[in-house]
Amino acid sequence: MGKWFAAVYDTAMKGLEEKKFISIRERLLEKATGRVLEIGSGTGINFPLYKNAEKVDAIEPDPHMIGRSELRLADAEVPIDIHQQSAEKLAFPDHTFDSVVATLVFCTIPDSTKALKEIIRVSKPEGRIMFFEHVKMPQPPLAKMQEILNPAWRKICGGCNLNRETLVDIQNAGIRIDKVDSYYNGLFVTAECTNTKE
Ligand SMILES: C[S@@+](CC[C@H](N)C(=O)[O-])C[C@H]1O[C@@H](n2cnc3c(N)ncnc32)[C@H](O)[C@@H]1O
């Protein structure tokens, strides 16, 4: 992704966040406790919202996103380290994290199966895994529209896909989904999950 995309994303999200998303993020992130891994931290929009974490390790592959997120470190209430890494290959030992957070990122990760496998590996057994994602909608006509728009959307929006079935992928990975909340007719979902694997 380019420098321009990081700038446009940051500006667009600031507008959306103020109006709609911030309370969804706050409610989810207050449950991130202990040692926390954030996947694809982007411009660091979540950084000021961690209240109960001991420490956050944020991974993000894009250097332009990382550059922007560094500006948000000053607003964080907990220690945060940013690492240039991809979710498909995490440079952390097994069973490191009490909580893992992914927000609006499984739409973009190229190999979500591999990423979920890595999340399970670095999570402690019974660790919490939290998602806030946009997904393929449950209404067939809207889902069809998402399929039609996806190729162009993906090109314009830095590899973001409108048609991912992330809840299905989470379940198929063997992660237990404890609670799902859905927003905007099912376009956005939050999922609070547990790593049940040893
Ligand atoms: C739509 S942005 C979301 C950023 C942030 N999580 C948020 O909530 O606003 C998607 C992010 O996923 C990152 N990303 C793309 N591929 C990734 C991968 N393989 N592993 C981790 N993050 C990835 C992108 O660089 C980008 O920062």
Short mmCIF file of C-alpha atoms and ligand atoms in Angstrom, two decimals:
data_model
loop_
_atom_site.label_atom_id
_atom_site.label_comp_id
_atom_site.label_asym_id
_atom_site.label_seq_id
_atom_site.Cartn_x
_atom_site.Cartn_y
_atom_site.Cartn_z
CA MET A 1 0.00 0.00 0.00
CA GLY A 2 1.24 3.50 -0.76
CA LYS A 3 1.83 6.56 1.34
CA TRP A 4 -1.29 8.18 -0.19
CA PHE A 5 -3.49 5.26 0.87
CA ALA A 6 -2.30 5.53 4.48
CA ALA A 7 -3.14 9.26 4.43
CA VAL A 8 -6.56 8.80 2.78
CA TYR A 9 -7.45 5.90 5.09
CA ASP A 10 -6.49 7.91 8.15
CA THR A 11 -8.61 10.89 7.11
CA ALA A 12 -11.61 8.76 6.09
CA MET A 13 -11.51 6.74 9.29
CA LYS A 14 -11.25 9.85 11.48
CA GLY A 15 -14.61 11.00 10.04
CA LEU A 16 -16.25 7.59 10.35
CA GLU A 17 -14.76 6.90 13.75
CA GLU A 18 -16.04 10.06 15.31
CA LYS A 19 -19.57 9.34 14.19
CA LYS A 20 -20.04 5.60 14.31
CA PHE A 21 -17.27 3.21 15.08
CA ILE A 22 -15.58 4.57 18.13
CA SER A 23 -18.03 3.14 20.69
CA ILE A 24 -17.91 -0.28 19.01
CA ARG A 25 -14.13 -0.26 19.25
CA GLU A 26 -14.17 0.99 22.86
CA ARG A 27 -16.55 -1.75 24.02
CA LEU A 28 -14.42 -4.44 22.38
CA LEU A 29 -11.00 -3.14 23.38
CA GLU A 30 -11.81 -2.69 27.05
CA LYS A 31 -11.87 -6.50 27.15
CA ALA A 32 -8.29 -6.75 25.90
CA THR A 33 -6.33 -7.53 29.06
CA GLY A 34 -2.84 -8.74 29.96
CA ARG A 35 -0.36 -9.01 27.13
CA VAL A 36 -2.17 -8.04 23.94
CA LEU A 37 -1.38 -8.61 20.26
CA GLU A 38 -3.01 -6.28 17.74
CA ILE A 39 -3.09 -7.58 14.16
CA GLY A 40 -2.73 -5.04 11.33
CA SER A 41 -2.76 -1.95 13.52
CA GLY A 42 -2.83 0.39 10.50
CA THR A 43 -2.74 4.05 11.48
CA GLY A 44 -3.00 3.18 15.20
CA ILE A 45 -6.62 4.21 15.61
CA ASN A 46 -7.03 1.70 18.45
CA PHE A 47 -3.96 2.79 20.40
CA PRO A 48 -5.66 5.38 22.66
CA LEU A 49 -8.55 2.95 23.36
CA TYR A 50 -6.61 0.31 25.30
CA LYS A 51 -7.48 0.82 28.97
CA ASN A 52 -6.92 -2.57 30.61
CA ALA A 53 -3.96 -4.03 28.72
CA GLU A 54 -0.58 -4.45 30.43
CA LYS A 55 1.26 -4.12 27.15
CA VAL A 56 0.32 -4.17 23.46
CA ASP A 57 2.45 -5.57 20.64
CA ALA A 58 1.01 -4.19 17.40
CA ILE A 59 1.96 -5.82 14.10
CA GLU A 60 1.57 -4.08 10.75
CA PRO A 61 3.32 -4.87 7.44
CA ASP A 62 2.96 -1.46 5.74
CA PRO A 63 5.68 1.08 6.60
CA HIS A 64 3.45 4.04 5.67
CA MET A 65 0.75 2.85 8.07
CA ILE A 66 3.41 2.32 10.73
CA GLY A 67 4.68 5.88 10.19
CA ARG A 68 1.22 7.29 10.84
CA SER A 69 0.58 5.03 13.82
CA GLU A 70 3.76 6.19 15.53
CA LEU A 71 2.14 9.62 15.85
CA ARG A 72 -0.65 8.03 17.95
CA LEU A 73 1.68 6.38 20.45
CA ALA A 74 1.73 9.59 22.49
CA ASP A 75 -2.06 9.25 23.07
CA ALA A 76 -1.84 5.68 24.37
CA GLU A 77 -2.40 4.93 28.06
CA VAL A 78 -0.54 1.61 27.95
CA PRO A 79 2.90 0.65 26.55
CA ILE A 80 2.73 -0.23 22.84
CA ASP A 81 5.47 -1.63 20.60
CA ILE A 82 4.92 -1.64 16.83
CA HIS A 83 6.52 -4.44 14.79
CA GLN A 84 6.73 -4.63 11.01
CA GLN A 85 5.27 -8.12 10.50
CA SER A 86 2.50 -9.93 8.64
CA ALA A 87 -0.20 -11.91 10.38
CA GLU A 88 0.64 -15.01 8.37
CA LYS A 89 4.11 -15.21 9.96
CA LEU A 90 4.23 -13.87 13.49
CA ALA A 91 7.64 -13.59 15.14
CA PHE A 92 6.41 -14.45 18.63
CA PRO A 93 6.77 -17.69 20.59
CA ASP A 94 3.82 -20.06 21.13
CA HIS A 95 1.33 -19.11 23.89
CA THR A 96 2.59 -15.53 24.33
CA PHE A 97 -0.62 -13.47 24.43
CA ASP A 98 -3.61 -13.22 26.79
CA SER A 99 -5.65 -11.30 24.20
CA VAL A 100 -5.52 -10.82 20.42
CA VAL A 101 -7.34 -7.98 18.67
CA ALA A 102 -8.09 -7.63 14.94
CA THR A 103 -10.16 -4.69 13.69
CA LEU A 104 -11.09 -4.21 10.02
CA VAL A 105 -8.15 -6.30 8.96
CA PHE A 106 -9.36 -9.77 7.95
CA CYS A 107 -10.86 -8.13 4.87
CA THR A 108 -7.31 -7.42 3.69
CA ILE A 109 -5.01 -10.18 4.96
CA PRO A 110 -4.13 -12.22 1.85
CA ASP A 111 -4.13 -15.65 3.58
CA SER A 112 -6.65 -15.49 6.41
CA THR A 113 -6.44 -19.25 7.13
CA LYS A 114 -2.70 -18.98 7.78
CA ALA A 115 -3.19 -15.83 9.86
CA LEU A 116 -5.83 -17.49 12.07
CA LYS A 117 -3.51 -20.47 12.56
CA GLU A 118 -0.74 -18.10 13.68
CA ILE A 119 -3.12 -16.29 16.05
CA ILE A 120 -4.02 -19.62 17.66
CA ARG A 121 -0.32 -20.50 17.98
CA VAL A 122 0.69 -17.28 19.76
CA SER A 123 -2.44 -17.14 21.98
CA LYS A 124 -2.39 -18.67 25.41
CA PRO A 125 -4.86 -21.54 25.87
CA GLU A 126 -8.19 -19.92 26.86
CA GLY A 127 -6.83 -16.59 25.54
CA ARG A 128 -9.39 -14.09 24.25
CA ILE A 129 -9.51 -13.25 20.55
CA MET A 130 -11.55 -10.25 19.45
CA PHE A 131 -12.62 -9.19 15.99
CA PHE A 132 -14.38 -6.16 14.50
CA GLU A 133 -14.77 -6.79 10.78
CA HIS A 134 -16.86 -6.00 7.76
CA VAL A 135 -18.12 -9.17 6.12
CA LYS A 136 -20.28 -10.58 3.35
CA MET A 137 -23.84 -9.56 4.21
CA PRO A 138 -26.52 -12.14 5.12
CA GLN A 139 -29.10 -10.72 2.63
CA PRO A 140 -28.56 -12.48 -0.75
CA PRO A 141 -29.11 -9.38 -2.97
CA LEU A 142 -26.67 -7.32 -0.90
CA ALA A 143 -24.14 -10.16 -0.82
CA LYS A 144 -24.41 -10.39 -4.61
CA MET A 145 -23.78 -6.64 -4.90
CA GLN A 146 -20.68 -7.06 -2.74
CA GLU A 147 -19.44 -9.83 -5.06
CA ILE A 148 -19.97 -7.61 -8.11
CA LEU A 149 -18.24 -4.60 -6.56
CA ASN A 150 -15.37 -6.57 -5.05
CA PRO A 151 -12.84 -6.59 -7.92
CA ALA A 152 -12.92 -2.78 -8.33
CA TRP A 153 -13.15 -2.15 -4.59
CA ARG A 154 -10.15 -4.36 -3.94
CA LYS A 155 -8.06 -2.43 -6.48
CA ILE A 156 -9.00 0.99 -5.12
CA CYS A 157 -8.91 0.10 -1.42
CA GLY A 158 -5.49 -1.42 -0.97
CA GLY A 159 -6.50 -5.10 -1.26
CA CYS A 160 -9.61 -4.85 0.97
CA ASN A 161 -12.33 -7.41 0.11
CA LEU A 162 -16.06 -6.81 0.58
CA ASN A 163 -17.02 -10.46 0.41
CA ARG A 164 -15.03 -12.22 3.13
CA GLU A 165 -16.92 -14.66 5.37
CA THR A 166 -14.71 -14.04 8.35
CA LEU A 167 -17.02 -15.59 10.98
CA VAL A 168 -17.05 -18.82 8.98
CA ASP A 169 -13.25 -18.68 8.66
CA ILE A 170 -12.88 -18.15 12.43
CA GLN A 171 -15.12 -21.13 13.15
CA ASN A 172 -13.33 -23.31 10.57
CA ALA A 173 -10.01 -22.44 12.23
CA GLY A 174 -11.32 -24.03 15.44
CA ILE A 175 -11.65 -20.79 17.42
CA ARG A 176 -14.70 -20.78 19.71
CA ILE A 177 -17.03 -17.85 19.06
CA ASP A 178 -18.65 -16.78 22.34
CA LYS A 179 -20.55 -13.67 21.29
CA VAL A 180 -21.39 -11.96 18.02
CA ASP A 181 -22.90 -8.50 17.62
CA SER A 182 -23.93 -7.26 14.24
CA TYR A 183 -24.22 -3.68 12.96
CA TYR A 184 -25.61 -2.00 9.84
CA ASN A 185 -27.69 -4.99 8.66
CA GLY A 186 -24.82 -7.37 9.21
CA LEU A 187 -22.23 -5.47 7.19
CA PHE A 188 -20.10 -5.10 10.34
CA VAL A 189 -19.73 -7.66 13.12
CA THR A 190 -17.85 -7.96 16.35
CA ALA A 191 -16.93 -11.44 17.58
CA GLU A 192 -15.62 -12.23 21.04
CA CYS A 193 -13.84 -15.56 20.91
CA THR A 194 -11.71 -17.98 22.93
CA ASN A 195 -8.69 -20.00 21.92
CA THR A 196 -9.64 -23.49 23.03
CA LYS A 197 -6.53 -25.14 21.57
CA GLU A 198 -3.59 -26.16 23.78
C1 LIG B 1 -8.40 -1.45 6.65
S1 LIG B 1 -6.88 -1.32 7.45
C2 LIG B 1 -7.35 -1.45 9.19
C3 LIG B 1 -6.40 -0.81 10.12
C4 LIG B 1 -6.80 -0.84 11.60
N1 LIG B 1 -6.76 -2.19 12.11
C5 LIG B 1 -8.15 -0.23 11.83
O1 LIG B 1 -8.94 -0.80 12.57
O2 LIG B 1 -8.41 0.87 11.32
C6 LIG B 1 -6.20 -2.91 7.11
C7 LIG B 1 -4.80 -3.05 7.62
O3 LIG B 1 -4.38 -4.41 7.45
C8 LIG B 1 -3.02 -4.39 7.13
N2 LIG B 1 -2.61 -5.67 6.52
C9 LIG B 1 -2.61 -6.01 5.21
N3 LIG B 1 -2.13 -7.24 5.06
C10 LIG B 1 -1.80 -7.70 6.29
C11 LIG B 1 -1.22 -8.90 6.77
N4 LIG B 1 -0.90 -9.89 5.95
N5 LIG B 1 -1.00 -9.00 8.10
C12 LIG B 1 -1.34 -8.00 8.94
N6 LIG B 1 -1.89 -6.84 8.54
C13 LIG B 1 -2.12 -6.69 7.23
C14 LIG B 1 -2.92 -3.22 6.16
O4 LIG B 1 -1.60 -2.80 5.95
C15 LIG B 1 -3.78 -2.20 6.86
O5 LIG B 1 -3.06 -1.43 7.76
#
